[in-house]
Amino acid sequence: MPEQPVRAKLVDVAERAGVSKATVSKVLNGRQDLSVRPETRRRVHEAAEELGYRPHSGARALAGASTHALALLVPALANPTYVTIARGAYQRARELGYLSLLAEDFDGQEADESFNDLVQDGRVDGLLIASARPGHPLLDALSRSRVPHVFLNRSVAGSGRNVTMDVARSSITALDHLHDLGHRAVGHIAGPPGITPSEVRKEAFLRHARELGLSAAPVASGDFTEDGGVSAALELLRPADGGTRPPVTALYTSSLAQAIGAMAAVRDLGLRIPEDVSVVGNDDLPVAGHLSPPLTTVAMPLYELGTAAVEALVAAIQGQPMGDVVVPTEPRLVLRGSTAGPGETP
Amino acid sequence: MPEQPVRAKLVDVAERAGVSKATVSKVLNGRQDLSVRPETRRRVHEAAEELGYRPHSGARALAGASTHALALLVPALANPTYVTIARGAYQRARELGYLSLLAEDFDGQEADESFNDLVQDGRVDGLLIASARPGHPLLDALSRSRVPHVFLNRSVAGSGRNVTMDVARSSITALDHLHDLGHRAVGHIAGPPGITPSEVRKEAFLRHARELGLSAAPVASGDFTEDGGVSAALELLRPADGGTRPPVTALYTSSLAQAIGAMAAVRDLGLRIPEDVSVVGNDDLPVAGHLSPPLTTVAMPLYELGTAAVEALVAAIQGQPMGDVVVPTEPRLVLRGSTAGPGETP
DNA sequence: AAGTTTCAGTCAACCGGTTTCCTCAGACGG
DNA sequence: CCGTCTGAGGAAACCGGTTGACTGAAACTT
C-alpha cells in the first residue's frame, strides 16, 4: 500500500496542534510580536515535526514574506576558486535558514537573464555577486531594482557592500617567501585590469618589492586562465636585448590557473622549476599538489569569503545597515616543490 | 526622479490590453483550450511586452502550475566535467522556458537536504541527477515522492530514465589509438566500483583488449580524483617480481583528474611521458592542453549530455512517457603529446 | 466593583497567478 | 421567427502561507 505522501499544509499542523493557522505561522517563524504559552509553542513544533511540515516556498514568497533563497553569481564555474566560495556560502546560508543557489554569469552575457530569472521572478531575496566588473550590465539592473546584494571578491568602489579578503597580504606573503629564498628579481603575473583583486595584488606586489629593494619586479597581465599565464610568463621570461638568461628568477601569479600556464611556459622555454625559475600561485586547491613539481601557493580563505558574504547579505536582508567587510583569516603560505633558492636544487 | 519600477502584475497587463486576467493568463501560456481573436492575442502580447511583465514564480507555483525551474544535482562541482554538463543543461532549459539550478550533492550527505529544499519546498518541477550511486539516499526519497527526474551519466538499472553517453565507445577509441601506435600492454585506471560509466568503461576496455589480442590489460580502480589516479597508476606500473620495467607501456584513465594524477605518478617513478609510458584520459577540458606534456584525451559529449537530459526531463514533466536516452554524438579522440609509440620520442 | 491592562491567540484579508465553469452575442438551422 | 450552437472571453474560487487588527478571558488597579 504505497501511502501517498501528501504534503502537510499549514492548516494540517494547526488542526493537529489545536490552534489556528496564524498561530502556527507565527510560532514557526519565531515572531516575537506574539505571546504564546510555552506549552502551546511546544505542541505546534511537535505537530509540525510529526507531519514533516515544510512551508511551500511559493506561498511564502507570495504572501509577501521572503523566499528564503539567495543566489550566488560567479563568472566561471570551471574556476574551482568559486566552487570553494560557493560551498562556504551554501553551508552558512543553510545555517541561517536560507538556500543558496548557484548561477554562472558568462561575463555579462547572461547577467540580465539570470537577474530576471532569479530576482524579477521573485525566486530569491538577495544576490551574492562575484562577477562584477566595472561597467557590468548587472550593475545597472541592480541600482534600478532594490534587491539586497553584496559584492564578493570583486569590489565596487563606494558601494559599501564589498566583502573581500586581505588580498594585498597575499602578495606580501608570497614575496617575503621568495625574498627569503634569495630571489632578487621576481616577476608578477597579474589578472586583467579593472578587476579589484587583480589590481590590489599588483599594487601590493610593487610596493612590497620596493620595500624589499628588489632589483627587478616586472609585471605582465593576463586572463585568470592557463592561457593567460602562458603568455604573461613568456613576456616576463624573455631575455633582455643581447641577454641569454631570463630577467627574473621567480614568478608570482594572481591565480592558480595562471600558475599552471606559467609552469607550462617555463618548461617550454627549456627551463627547470624550481632550479631556474621558482613559481608561486594564489589559491590553494587540490590540483596544486599534483602538478609537477607540486606548486607552492598562497592559500586564500575562500570558504570563509563565502560564509562572510552570506552573513553580510542576510543581515542586509533583515534590514541591518551594511558596510564593507574584510574576512579576518589571513592568507597562508603552502610550501611545495615549485620554489627554491635561485640556482638551487630543492 | 528615480521611477519606482513597480513589477507589472497580471492584472496590469489585463487592464492595459482591455481584457480579463484569465484571458491574459491563457494567452501568455499559449493554452489552446481557449479561442481568442488574433487581434486580442496581439494586444495582450503587446501590453505584456510594454510593461515588461514577468509572472511571479511563487504565485504560479502556488496556483498549481509549474515553477518552471529544474535542478541539477552533481556530486562534485570541483570536477569540471559537471560544469560542462551544467552549461548544456542551463542553455537548453532556458530555450524550453525553464530555469536550471545547480546544487552540489556531497556524496549523499546533503542529498536529503537538497531534495527537501528544492523539491519539498516546491521550488522546482523536476530533477536532473548526476550523483546517484546504488544505495544513494536520494533514490529512496525519489521513489517516495513522485517528482519527475532523470539520471544522467550514472544510470539506475531498470529506471527507464537514464540519459547516457556512449561510454563503451570511448574505451574502444582510446584503445584503438594506443594499439595503432604499437602498444600491446595497456593498463586501465577505472573509477570506483558501482558507478555506471566506470563499470562500462572497464568492461569495454577488457572486451576490446581481448578483441585486439593485447598481451596484457590489467585494471586498477581509484576515485575519480588526482589521488585516485596516483595510487592506481603506481599499482599498474609496479614491475613484476624480479622485473625492472613496468608491465605496461600505456595507461588509459576513466577521468581527466585520474590522468593528471597518473602522469604525476609516472614522473615520480622516474619514467618519461610518452617515451616510457603513454597516457590517455577521458573528457577533454581546457586544462588537458596545458599539462606537461599536453594530454591526449577522449572528448565526451558532455554539453550534449546536459541538453539531452533537460529535453528528456521536460518531456517527462509535460507528461510524455520516458525511456532511456543515449546521446548520439560519438566520443572523439583529441590527439596531444602524451601518447606515442612505445619507446618512441613523439 | 467597575474599568483597564495584559495575555493568548483568532479572523479574515491579502499576495499574484491558474483554472473551471459560465455567459453573452451573433451565426446558423429548421 | 425561434431555438441552438459556437466563438470569444469573463467571474470567481482556489493555491498555501503571512499579517495586522481584533477579541475574550484573566489579572491587576483604584
Short mmCIF file of N, CA and C in Angstrom, two decimals, chain B residues 216-295:
data_model
loop_
_atom_site.label_atom_id
_atom_site.label_comp_id
_atom_site.label_asym_id
_atom_site.label_seq_id
_atom_site.Cartn_x
_atom_site.Cartn_y
_atom_site.Cartn_z
N ALA B 216 48.68 -7.84 -22.41
CA ALA B 216 48.32 -7.56 -21.02
C ALA B 216 47.33 -6.40 -20.98
N ALA B 217 46.34 -6.50 -20.10
CA ALA B 217 45.34 -5.44 -19.97
C ALA B 217 44.87 -5.38 -18.51
N PRO B 218 45.78 -5.06 -17.61
CA PRO B 218 45.43 -5.00 -16.19
C PRO B 218 44.55 -3.79 -15.89
N VAL B 219 43.76 -3.91 -14.83
CA VAL B 219 42.88 -2.83 -14.43
C VAL B 219 43.08 -2.53 -12.94
N ALA B 220 43.10 -1.27 -12.58
CA ALA B 220 43.13 -0.88 -11.17
C ALA B 220 42.07 0.20 -10.98
N SER B 221 41.42 0.18 -9.83
CA SER B 221 40.38 1.18 -9.58
C SER B 221 40.87 2.27 -8.65
N GLY B 222 40.27 3.42 -8.79
CA GLY B 222 40.60 4.53 -7.90
C GLY B 222 39.49 5.55 -7.99
N ASP B 223 39.45 6.46 -7.03
CA ASP B 223 38.47 7.53 -7.11
C ASP B 223 38.69 8.34 -8.38
N PHE B 224 37.65 9.08 -8.74
CA PHE B 224 37.76 9.95 -9.92
C PHE B 224 38.55 11.21 -9.61
N THR B 225 39.63 11.08 -8.89
CA THR B 225 40.40 12.25 -8.46
C THR B 225 41.86 12.08 -8.83
N GLU B 226 42.64 13.12 -8.63
CA GLU B 226 44.07 13.04 -8.87
C GLU B 226 44.68 11.93 -8.01
N ASP B 227 44.33 11.94 -6.73
CA ASP B 227 44.87 10.93 -5.83
C ASP B 227 44.53 9.52 -6.28
N GLY B 228 43.28 9.36 -6.71
CA GLY B 228 42.86 8.05 -7.20
C GLY B 228 43.74 7.62 -8.37
N GLY B 229 44.08 8.57 -9.21
CA GLY B 229 44.92 8.26 -10.36
C GLY B 229 46.33 7.89 -9.95
N VAL B 230 46.84 8.57 -8.94
CA VAL B 230 48.19 8.29 -8.46
C VAL B 230 48.29 6.84 -7.99
N SER B 231 47.41 6.48 -7.07
CA SER B 231 47.56 5.16 -6.46
C SER B 231 47.31 4.04 -7.47
N ALA B 232 46.32 4.23 -8.34
CA ALA B 232 46.05 3.19 -9.34
C ALA B 232 47.23 3.07 -10.30
N ALA B 233 47.81 4.20 -10.66
CA ALA B 233 48.95 4.16 -11.59
C ALA B 233 50.12 3.42 -10.97
N LEU B 234 50.39 3.71 -9.70
CA LEU B 234 51.50 3.04 -9.03
C LEU B 234 51.28 1.53 -9.04
N GLU B 235 50.03 1.15 -8.82
CA GLU B 235 49.71 -0.27 -8.80
C GLU B 235 49.97 -0.91 -10.17
N LEU B 236 49.56 -0.21 -11.22
CA LEU B 236 49.69 -0.78 -12.56
C LEU B 236 51.13 -0.77 -13.08
N LEU B 237 51.91 0.15 -12.55
CA LEU B 237 53.26 0.29 -13.10
C LEU B 237 54.32 -0.49 -12.32
N ARG B 238 53.90 -1.11 -11.20
CA ARG B 238 54.87 -1.85 -10.40
C ARG B 238 55.41 -3.02 -11.23
N PRO B 239 56.73 -3.08 -11.38
CA PRO B 239 57.31 -4.17 -12.18
C PRO B 239 56.95 -5.53 -11.58
N ALA B 240 56.79 -6.51 -12.44
CA ALA B 240 56.50 -7.87 -11.97
C ALA B 240 57.70 -8.37 -11.16
N ASP B 241 57.47 -9.41 -10.33
CA ASP B 241 58.55 -9.93 -9.48
C ASP B 241 59.81 -10.15 -10.29
N GLY B 242 60.88 -9.60 -9.79
CA GLY B 242 62.16 -9.79 -10.46
C GLY B 242 62.37 -8.85 -11.63
N GLY B 243 61.27 -8.33 -12.17
CA GLY B 243 61.41 -7.45 -13.33
C GLY B 243 61.91 -6.09 -12.92
N THR B 244 62.17 -5.28 -13.91
CA THR B 244 62.64 -3.94 -13.60
C THR B 244 61.86 -2.89 -14.38
N ARG B 245 61.23 -3.33 -15.47
CA ARG B 245 60.44 -2.38 -16.25
C ARG B 245 58.96 -2.57 -15.92
N PRO B 246 58.20 -1.51 -16.01
CA PRO B 246 56.76 -1.65 -15.73
C PRO B 246 56.11 -2.60 -16.72
N PRO B 247 55.07 -3.27 -16.30
CA PRO B 247 54.43 -4.28 -17.14
C PRO B 247 53.55 -3.71 -18.25
N VAL B 248 53.32 -2.41 -18.25
CA VAL B 248 52.52 -1.82 -19.33
C VAL B 248 53.26 -0.63 -19.93
N THR B 249 52.93 -0.32 -21.18
CA THR B 249 53.58 0.82 -21.82
C THR B 249 52.62 1.98 -22.02
N ALA B 250 51.37 1.78 -21.56
CA ALA B 250 50.40 2.86 -21.71
C ALA B 250 49.33 2.75 -20.65
N LEU B 251 48.76 3.91 -20.27
CA LEU B 251 47.68 3.95 -19.30
C LEU B 251 46.49 4.68 -19.92
N TYR B 252 45.32 4.12 -19.64
CA TYR B 252 44.09 4.75 -20.11
C TYR B 252 43.22 4.98 -18.88
N THR B 253 42.86 6.22 -18.61
CA THR B 253 42.14 6.51 -17.36
C THR B 253 40.68 6.87 -17.62
N SER B 254 39.88 6.65 -16.60
CA SER B 254 38.44 6.85 -16.71
C SER B 254 38.03 8.31 -16.56
N SER B 255 38.91 9.12 -15.98
CA SER B 255 38.58 10.54 -15.84
C SER B 255 39.81 11.39 -16.11
N LEU B 256 39.57 12.67 -16.26
CA LEU B 256 40.68 13.58 -16.51
C LEU B 256 41.55 13.75 -15.27
N ALA B 257 40.91 13.88 -14.12
CA ALA B 257 41.68 14.06 -12.89
C ALA B 257 42.58 12.86 -12.65
N GLN B 258 42.07 11.67 -12.90
CA GLN B 258 42.89 10.47 -12.74
C GLN B 258 44.10 10.53 -13.65
N ALA B 259 43.90 11.04 -14.84
CA ALA B 259 45.02 11.11 -15.78
C ALA B 259 46.09 12.06 -15.26
N ILE B 260 45.64 13.15 -14.66
CA ILE B 260 46.62 14.10 -14.11
C ILE B 260 47.41 13.43 -12.99
N GLY B 261 46.69 12.72 -12.13
CA GLY B 261 47.37 12.00 -11.06
C GLY B 261 48.30 10.94 -11.61
N ALA B 262 47.85 10.23 -12.63
CA ALA B 262 48.65 9.15 -13.21
C ALA B 262 49.95 9.73 -13.79
N MET B 263 49.83 10.88 -14.45
CA MET B 263 51.02 11.49 -15.02
C MET B 263 52.02 11.83 -13.93
N ALA B 264 51.52 12.36 -12.82
CA ALA B 264 52.41 12.69 -11.71
C ALA B 264 53.10 11.43 -11.20
N ALA B 265 52.34 10.35 -11.10
CA ALA B 265 52.90 9.10 -10.58
C ALA B 265 53.98 8.57 -11.53
N VAL B 266 53.71 8.64 -12.82
CA VAL B 266 54.68 8.17 -13.80
C VAL B 266 56.00 8.91 -13.63
N ARG B 267 55.89 10.22 -13.50
CA ARG B 267 57.10 11.01 -13.33
C ARG B 267 57.82 10.69 -12.04
N ASP B 268 57.03 10.49 -10.98
CA ASP B 268 57.65 10.18 -9.69
C ASP B 268 58.45 8.88 -9.75
N LEU B 269 58.05 7.99 -10.66
CA LEU B 269 58.78 6.74 -10.80
C LEU B 269 60.01 6.92 -11.68
N GLY B 270 60.24 8.13 -12.12
CA GLY B 270 61.40 8.38 -12.95
C GLY B 270 61.18 7.98 -14.41
N LEU B 271 59.92 7.81 -14.78
CA LEU B 271 59.63 7.43 -16.17
C LEU B 271 59.20 8.66 -16.95
N ARG B 272 59.39 8.61 -18.26
CA ARG B 272 59.04 9.74 -19.10
C ARG B 272 57.73 9.48 -19.84
N ILE B 273 57.01 10.60 -20.08
CA ILE B 273 55.79 10.53 -20.87
C ILE B 273 56.06 11.28 -22.16
N PRO B 274 55.85 10.78 -23.33
CA PRO B 274 55.29 9.45 -23.59
C PRO B 274 56.35 8.38 -23.89
N GLU B 275 57.65 8.72 -23.78
CA GLU B 275 58.67 7.77 -24.21
C GLU B 275 58.54 6.42 -23.49
N ASP B 276 58.35 6.48 -22.16
CA ASP B 276 58.25 5.24 -21.41
C ASP B 276 56.80 4.78 -21.22
N VAL B 277 55.95 5.76 -20.96
CA VAL B 277 54.53 5.42 -20.75
C VAL B 277 53.65 6.46 -21.45
N SER B 278 52.73 5.99 -22.26
CA SER B 278 51.75 6.89 -22.87
C SER B 278 50.54 6.98 -21.94
N VAL B 279 49.87 8.13 -21.98
CA VAL B 279 48.69 8.29 -21.12
C VAL B 279 47.55 8.88 -21.96
N VAL B 280 46.38 8.27 -21.80
CA VAL B 280 45.16 8.80 -22.44
C VAL B 280 44.11 8.98 -21.37
N GLY B 281 43.46 10.15 -21.35
CA GLY B 281 42.42 10.41 -20.36
C GLY B 281 41.06 10.52 -21.01
N ASN B 282 40.04 10.60 -20.19
CA ASN B 282 38.70 10.84 -20.71
C ASN B 282 38.30 12.27 -20.38
N ASP B 283 37.42 12.81 -21.19
CA ASP B 283 36.87 14.15 -21.02
C ASP B 283 37.89 15.22 -21.40
N ASP B 284 37.60 15.90 -22.47
CA ASP B 284 38.52 16.93 -22.94
C ASP B 284 38.12 18.29 -22.39
N LEU B 285 38.92 18.79 -21.45
CA LEU B 285 38.65 20.10 -20.87
C LEU B 285 39.92 20.93 -21.01
N PRO B 286 39.80 22.26 -20.93
CA PRO B 286 40.92 23.12 -21.25
C PRO B 286 42.23 22.73 -20.56
N VAL B 287 42.14 22.31 -19.30
CA VAL B 287 43.37 22.03 -18.57
C VAL B 287 44.20 20.94 -19.25
N ALA B 288 43.55 20.06 -19.96
CA ALA B 288 44.27 18.95 -20.60
C ALA B 288 45.36 19.46 -21.54
N GLY B 289 45.09 20.58 -22.18
CA GLY B 289 46.05 21.12 -23.15
C GLY B 289 47.23 21.81 -22.49
N HIS B 290 47.15 22.00 -21.18
CA HIS B 290 48.20 22.76 -20.51
C HIS B 290 49.04 21.92 -19.58
N LEU B 291 48.87 20.64 -19.65
CA LEU B 291 49.68 19.77 -18.83
C LEU B 291 51.00 19.55 -19.54
N SER B 292 51.90 18.89 -18.84
CA SER B 292 53.21 18.67 -19.43
C SER B 292 53.53 17.19 -19.43
N PRO B 293 53.51 16.50 -20.54
CA PRO B 293 53.12 17.04 -21.84
C PRO B 293 51.60 17.18 -21.94
N PRO B 294 51.13 17.94 -22.93
CA PRO B 294 49.68 18.05 -23.14
C PRO B 294 49.07 16.65 -23.26
N LEU B 295 47.89 16.50 -22.66
CA LEU B 295 47.30 15.17 -22.54
C LEU B 295 46.38 14.81 -23.70
#
